[in-house]
Coordinates of C-alpha atoms in Angstrom, one line a residue:
X5 CA 30.4 60.3 -1.3
X6 CA 27.3 62.4 -1.8
X7 CA 24.3 62.0 0.6
X8 CA 22.0 60.9 -2.2
X9 CA 24.3 57.9 -3.0
X10 CA 24.7 57.1 0.6
X11 CA 21.0 56.8 1.0
X12 CA 20.7 54.8 -2.3
X13 CA 23.3 52.2 -1.2
X14 CA 22.3 52.1 2.4
X15 CA 18.6 51.9 2.0
X16 CA 19.0 49.1 -0.6
X17 CA 21.3 47.1 1.6
X18 CA 19.0 47.6 4.6
X19 CA 15.9 46.4 2.7
X20 CA 17.8 43.4 1.4
X21 CA 18.9 42.7 5.0
X22 CA 15.2 42.8 6.1
X23 CA 14.3 40.5 3.2
X24 CA 17.0 37.9 4.2
X25 CA 17.0 38.2 7.9
X26 CA 13.8 39.8 9.1
X27 CA 13.7 41.7 12.4
X28 CA 16.5 41.0 14.8
X29 CA 15.3 38.5 17.4
X30 CA 17.1 40.2 20.3
X31 CA 18.1 43.7 21.0
X32 CA 15.7 45.3 18.5
X33 CA 16.2 49.1 18.6
X34 CA 12.5 49.7 18.2
X35 CA 11.7 47.5 21.2
X36 CA 14.4 49.4 23.2
X37 CA 12.7 52.6 22.1
X38 CA 9.4 51.3 23.2
X39 CA 10.7 50.4 26.7
X40 CA 12.2 53.9 27.0
X41 CA 9.0 55.6 25.9
X42 CA 7.0 53.5 28.4
X43 CA 9.4 54.6 31.2
X44 CA 8.9 58.3 30.1
X45 CA 5.1 57.8 30.3
X46 CA 5.4 56.5 33.8
X47 CA 7.2 59.6 34.8
X48 CA 5.2 62.2 32.8
X49 CA 1.7 60.9 32.6
X50 CA -1.1 63.4 33.3
X51 CA -4.5 63.5 31.9
X52 CA -3.5 66.5 29.8
X53 CA -2.6 67.1 26.2
X54 CA 0.3 69.3 27.1
X55 CA 2.1 66.6 29.1
X56 CA 1.4 64.2 26.2
X57 CA 2.9 66.6 23.8
X58 CA 6.0 66.9 26.0
X59 CA 6.2 63.1 26.0
X60 CA 6.1 63.1 22.2
X61 CA 8.7 65.8 21.9
X62 CA 11.1 64.0 24.3
X63 CA 10.8 60.6 22.6
X64 CA 10.4 61.4 18.9
X65 CA 12.7 64.4 19.1
X66 CA 15.3 62.4 21.1
X67 CA 15.3 59.6 18.5
X68 CA 15.7 61.9 15.6
X69 CA 18.2 64.1 17.4
X70 CA 20.3 61.1 18.5
X71 CA 20.3 59.8 15.0
X72 CA 21.4 63.2 13.7
X73 CA 24.4 63.2 16.1
X74 CA 25.5 59.7 15.0
X75 CA 25.1 60.7 11.4
X76 CA 27.3 63.7 12.0
X77 CA 29.9 61.6 13.8
X78 CA 30.4 59.3 10.8
X79 CA 29.9 61.8 8.0
X80 CA 33.6 61.8 7.0
X81 CA 33.6 58.1 6.3
X82 CA 31.4 57.1 3.3
X83 CA 31.6 53.4 4.2
X84 CA 30.5 54.1 7.8
X85 CA 27.7 56.4 6.5
X86 CA 26.4 53.7 4.2
X87 CA 26.6 51.1 6.9
X88 CA 24.7 53.4 9.3
X89 CA 22.0 54.0 6.8
X90 CA 21.7 50.3 6.1
X91 CA 21.5 49.4 9.8
X92 CA 18.9 52.1 10.4
X93 CA 16.8 50.9 7.4
X94 CA 17.0 47.3 8.5
X95 CA 16.0 48.3 12.0
X96 CA 13.0 50.4 11.2
X97 CA 11.4 48.5 8.3
X98 CA 9.5 45.3 9.0
X99 CA 8.2 44.0 5.7
X100 CA 9.5 40.4 6.1
X101 CA 8.2 39.9 9.6
X102 CA 4.9 41.3 8.5
X103 CA 4.7 38.8 5.7
X104 CA 5.8 35.9 8.0
X105 CA 3.1 36.7 10.6
X106 CA 0.4 37.0 7.9
X107 CA 1.4 33.7 6.3
X108 CA 1.5 31.9 9.6
X109 CA -2.1 33.0 10.3
X110 CA -3.1 32.1 6.8
X111 CA -1.5 28.6 7.2
X112 CA -3.4 28.1 10.4
X113 CA -6.7 29.1 8.8
X114 CA -6.0 26.8 5.8
X115 CA -5.4 23.9 8.1
X116 CA -8.7 24.6 9.9
X117 CA -6.9 25.5 13.2
X118 CA -8.8 28.7 14.1
X119 CA -7.6 28.7 17.7
X120 CA -4.0 28.9 16.5
X121 CA -5.0 31.7 14.1
X122 CA -6.7 33.5 17.0
X123 CA -3.6 33.0 19.1
X124 CA -1.3 34.6 16.5
X125 CA -3.5 37.4 15.4
X126 CA -2.4 39.8 18.2
X127 CA 1.1 39.6 16.8
X128 CA -0.2 41.4 13.8
X129 CA -2.9 43.8 15.0
X130 CA -4.7 44.9 18.2
X131 CA -8.1 43.4 17.5
X132 CA -9.9 41.0 19.9
X133 CA -9.4 37.6 18.2
X134 CA -11.9 35.7 20.3
X135 CA -14.8 37.3 18.7
X136 CA -13.7 36.6 15.1
X137 CA -14.4 33.6 12.9
X138 CA -12.2 32.5 10.0
X139 CA -13.2 34.9 7.3
X140 CA -13.1 37.8 9.8
X141 CA -9.6 36.9 10.8
X142 CA -8.6 36.7 7.2
X143 CA -10.0 40.2 6.6
X144 CA -8.2 41.5 9.6
X145 CA -4.9 40.1 8.3
X146 CA -5.4 41.6 4.8
X147 CA -6.2 45.0 6.4
X148 CA -3.2 44.8 8.6
X149 CA -0.9 43.9 5.8
X150 CA -2.1 46.8 3.8
X151 CA -1.8 49.4 6.6
X152 CA 1.6 48.1 7.8
X153 CA 3.0 48.1 4.3
X154 CA 2.7 51.9 4.6
X155 CA 3.7 52.1 8.3
X156 CA 6.4 49.5 8.4
X157 CA 8.1 50.0 5.0
X158 CA 7.0 52.7 2.6
X159 CA 6.7 55.6 5.1
X160 CA 10.1 54.8 6.6
X161 CA 11.7 54.9 3.1
X162 CA 10.0 58.2 2.2
X163 CA 11.4 59.9 5.4
X164 CA 14.8 58.2 4.8
X165 CA 14.9 59.8 1.4
X166 CA 13.8 63.2 2.8
X167 CA 16.0 63.3 5.9
X168 CA 18.4 60.4 5.9
X169 CA 18.9 58.4 9.1
X170 CA 17.2 61.0 11.3
X171 CA 14.2 60.7 9.1
X172 CA 14.2 57.0 9.4
X173 CA 14.5 57.1 13.2
X174 CA 12.0 59.9 13.6
X175 CA 9.4 58.2 11.5
X176 CA 9.7 54.9 13.4
X177 CA 9.5 56.8 16.7
X178 CA 6.4 58.6 15.7
X179 CA 4.7 55.4 14.5
X180 CA 5.7 53.5 17.7
X181 CA 4.4 56.3 19.9
X182 CA 1.1 56.2 18.1
X183 CA 0.8 52.5 18.6
X184 CA 1.5 52.9 22.3
X185 CA -0.4 56.1 23.0
X186 CA -2.5 57.1 20.1
X187 CA -5.6 54.9 20.7
X188 CA -8.8 56.3 22.2
X189 CA -8.6 54.7 25.6
X190 CA -9.6 56.7 28.7
X191 CA -5.9 56.9 29.7
X192 CA -4.6 58.1 26.4
X193 CA -7.5 60.1 24.9
X194 CA -5.8 63.4 25.9
X195 CA -2.3 62.3 26.7
X196 CA -1.9 60.5 23.4
X197 CA -3.4 63.2 21.2
X198 CA 0.0 64.7 20.2
X199 CA 1.4 61.3 19.3
X200 CA -1.6 60.4 17.2
X201 CA -1.4 63.8 15.3
X202 CA 2.3 63.5 14.7
X203 CA 1.8 60.0 13.3
X204 CA -0.9 61.3 11.0
X205 CA 1.4 64.0 9.7
X206 CA 4.4 61.8 9.3
X207 CA 2.4 59.0 7.7
X208 CA 0.7 61.2 5.1
X209 CA 3.2 61.0 2.2
X210 CA 4.0 57.3 2.7
X211 CA 0.3 56.4 2.7
X212 CA -0.3 58.2 -0.6
X213 CA 2.7 56.6 -2.2
X214 CA 1.6 53.2 -0.9
X215 CA -1.8 53.7 -2.4
X216 CA -0.3 54.8 -5.8
X217 CA 2.0 51.8 -5.9
X218 CA -0.8 49.4 -5.0
X219 CA -2.7 50.8 -8.0
X220 CA 0.3 50.3 -10.2
X221 CA 1.3 46.8 -8.9
X222 CA -2.0 45.2 -8.1
X223 CA -3.1 44.2 -11.6
X224 CA -6.5 45.9 -11.2
X225 CA -5.7 49.6 -11.6
X226 CA -9.1 50.9 -12.4
X227 CA -10.7 49.1 -9.5
X228 CA -8.0 50.2 -7.1
X229 CA -8.4 53.9 -8.2
X230 CA -12.2 53.7 -8.0
X231 CA -12.1 52.2 -4.5
X232 CA -9.5 54.8 -3.4
X233 CA -11.6 57.7 -4.7
X234 CA -14.9 56.4 -3.5
X235 CA -14.1 55.0 -0.1
X236 CA -10.8 56.2 1.3
X237 CA -12.3 59.3 3.0
X238 CA -14.9 57.2 4.8
X239 CA -12.2 55.5 6.9
X240 CA -11.6 57.1 10.3
X241 CA -7.8 57.2 9.7
X242 CA -6.6 59.8 7.1
X243 CA -3.7 57.5 6.1
X244 CA -5.1 54.0 6.5
X245 CA -8.1 54.9 4.3
X246 CA -6.3 55.4 1.0
X247 CA -4.0 52.4 1.7
X248 CA -6.7 49.9 2.6
X249 CA -9.1 51.1 -0.1
X250 CA -6.5 50.8 -2.8
X251 CA -5.5 47.4 -1.6
X252 CA -9.2 46.3 -1.5
X253 CA -9.6 47.4 -5.1
X254 CA -6.4 45.9 -6.3
X255 CA -7.2 42.5 -4.6
X256 CA -10.9 42.7 -5.6
X257 CA -12.1 42.2 -2.0
X258 CA -14.2 44.1 0.6
X259 CA -12.5 45.5 3.6
X260 CA -13.8 47.4 6.7
X261 CA -17.0 46.7 8.5
X262 CA -17.5 45.8 12.2
X263 CA -14.3 45.6 14.3
X264 CA -13.6 44.8 18.0
X265 CA -10.7 46.3 19.9
X266 CA -10.3 45.3 23.5
X267 CA -14.0 45.2 24.2
X268 CA -14.8 48.3 22.1
X269 CA -16.8 47.7 19.0
X270 CA -16.4 50.0 15.9
X271 CA -18.6 49.9 12.9
X272 CA -16.5 51.2 10.0
X273 CA -17.6 51.8 6.4
X274 CA -17.0 49.0 3.9
X275 CA -14.2 49.7 1.4
X276 CA -14.8 48.5 -2.2
X277 CA -18.2 47.3 -1.2
X278 CA -19.8 47.7 -4.6
X279 CA -17.6 45.3 -6.6
X280 CA -15.5 43.5 -4.0
X281 CA -16.1 40.0 -2.6
X282 CA -15.6 38.7 1.0
X283 CA -12.0 38.1 1.9
X284 CA -10.9 34.4 1.8
X285 CA -7.9 32.7 3.3
X286 CA -6.1 32.6 -0.1
X287 CA -6.3 36.4 -0.2
X288 CA -3.8 36.7 2.6
X289 CA -1.0 35.3 0.4
X290 CA -2.1 37.7 -2.4
X291 CA -2.0 40.6 0.0
X292 CA 1.5 39.7 1.1
X293 CA 2.8 39.4 -2.5
X294 CA 1.2 42.8 -3.3
X295 CA 2.9 44.2 -0.2
X296 CA 6.3 42.9 -1.4
X297 CA 5.8 44.5 -4.9
X298 CA 4.8 47.8 -3.4
X299 CA 7.8 47.8 -1.0
X300 CA 10.3 47.1 -3.9
X301 CA 8.7 49.8 -6.0
X302 CA 8.8 52.2 -3.1
X303 CA 12.6 51.7 -2.7
X304 CA 13.0 52.5 -6.4
X305 CA 10.9 55.6 -6.2
X306 CA 12.6 56.9 -3.1
X307 CA 16.1 56.3 -4.4
X308 CA 15.2 57.8 -7.8
X309 CA 13.6 60.8 -6.1
X310 CA 16.6 61.4 -3.8
X311 CA 19.1 61.1 -6.8
X312 CA 16.9 63.3 -9.0
X313 CA 16.5 66.0 -6.3
X314 CA 20.3 66.1 -5.8
X315 CA 20.9 66.3 -9.6
X316 CA 18.5 69.2 -9.9
X317 CA 20.1 71.0 -7.0
X318 CA 23.6 70.6 -8.6
X319 CA 22.3 71.9 -11.9
X320 CA 20.7 75.0 -10.2
X321 CA 23.9 75.7 -8.3
X322 CA 25.9 75.3 -11.5
X323 CA 23.7 77.8 -13.3
X324 CA 24.0 80.3 -10.5
X325 CA 27.8 79.9 -10.5
X326 CA 27.9 80.4 -14.3
X327 CA 25.7 83.5 -14.0
X328 CA 27.9 85.0 -11.4
X329 CA 31.0 84.3 -13.5
X330 CA 29.4 86.0 -16.5
X331 CA 28.1 89.0 -14.6
X332 CA 31.4 89.6 -12.8
X333 CA 33.4 91.2 -15.6
X334 CA 30.4 93.3 -16.7
X335 CA 30.0 94.7 -13.2
X336 CA 33.7 95.4 -13.0
X337 CA 33.6 97.1 -16.4
X338 CA 30.8 99.4 -15.3
X339 CA 32.6 100.4 -12.1
X340 CA 35.8 101.3 -14.0
X341 CA 34.0 103.4 -16.6

């Protein structure tokens, strides 16, 4: 079976597995990777970019390299290759768990239980929940749903289409390392630099595809495009900016503003501030539904792209073969003359 079909069948099965089962409750490969990366940090940490780059190379390179070895080991069995792709996709995407956490917080807010909402918010993002009121929590949830649609689903599918199982594993490793090391704390300001830059590079294509699909699936394409063009560059993250801005326009809400992370306050520009309204609790459900539509469309785009690229490559190879067959007799004739 060709590699393009292996990805198509495996990625579809993996995304369906995530939809039906969510993340595995025990023995999650990403959690195991996180523990291994933390152990590497304990051994390598120095307040130096070079040591941080070595950490990134060991962990992200090891994940992608190990996945490549496993892929090579099962390459002669189409069934095993599809199963491996499905298992890898299920392991690295997290759309269902993202939606569940967001809805749990939305349910707590709808019931007026702000303390429960604050208790659950750290499961979704790293903000300080104790300083947030209900509308601020709702805004944080919508922003996290938007950003994680790219990080937890679309970006992984893009790299799976580009590089198969090693692409899936490498992207998730880069994203996990950024979450662990990429923030601007005194400990990780230099040591986490390489992890943050790798995540920016790896997340670039998925973030743009997520923004495009939010424009297509959000029901407000003009507003989404306007917010993306006007406000995305104002965001401190080169990848979160397009995603959050397009989601803000598609949902008709304002995102951004003042944020608190572990005692550190950030004043970010407002996204879709001209026409958007303040986020309400009901917008959490709307954001989750938009995330689901974007994820489904991303699977279709990535599968179609992989199949189309393979078809184009076969046609080019066929033309070259035909050209060689035609040119062969002519060359032989000139030599015999």
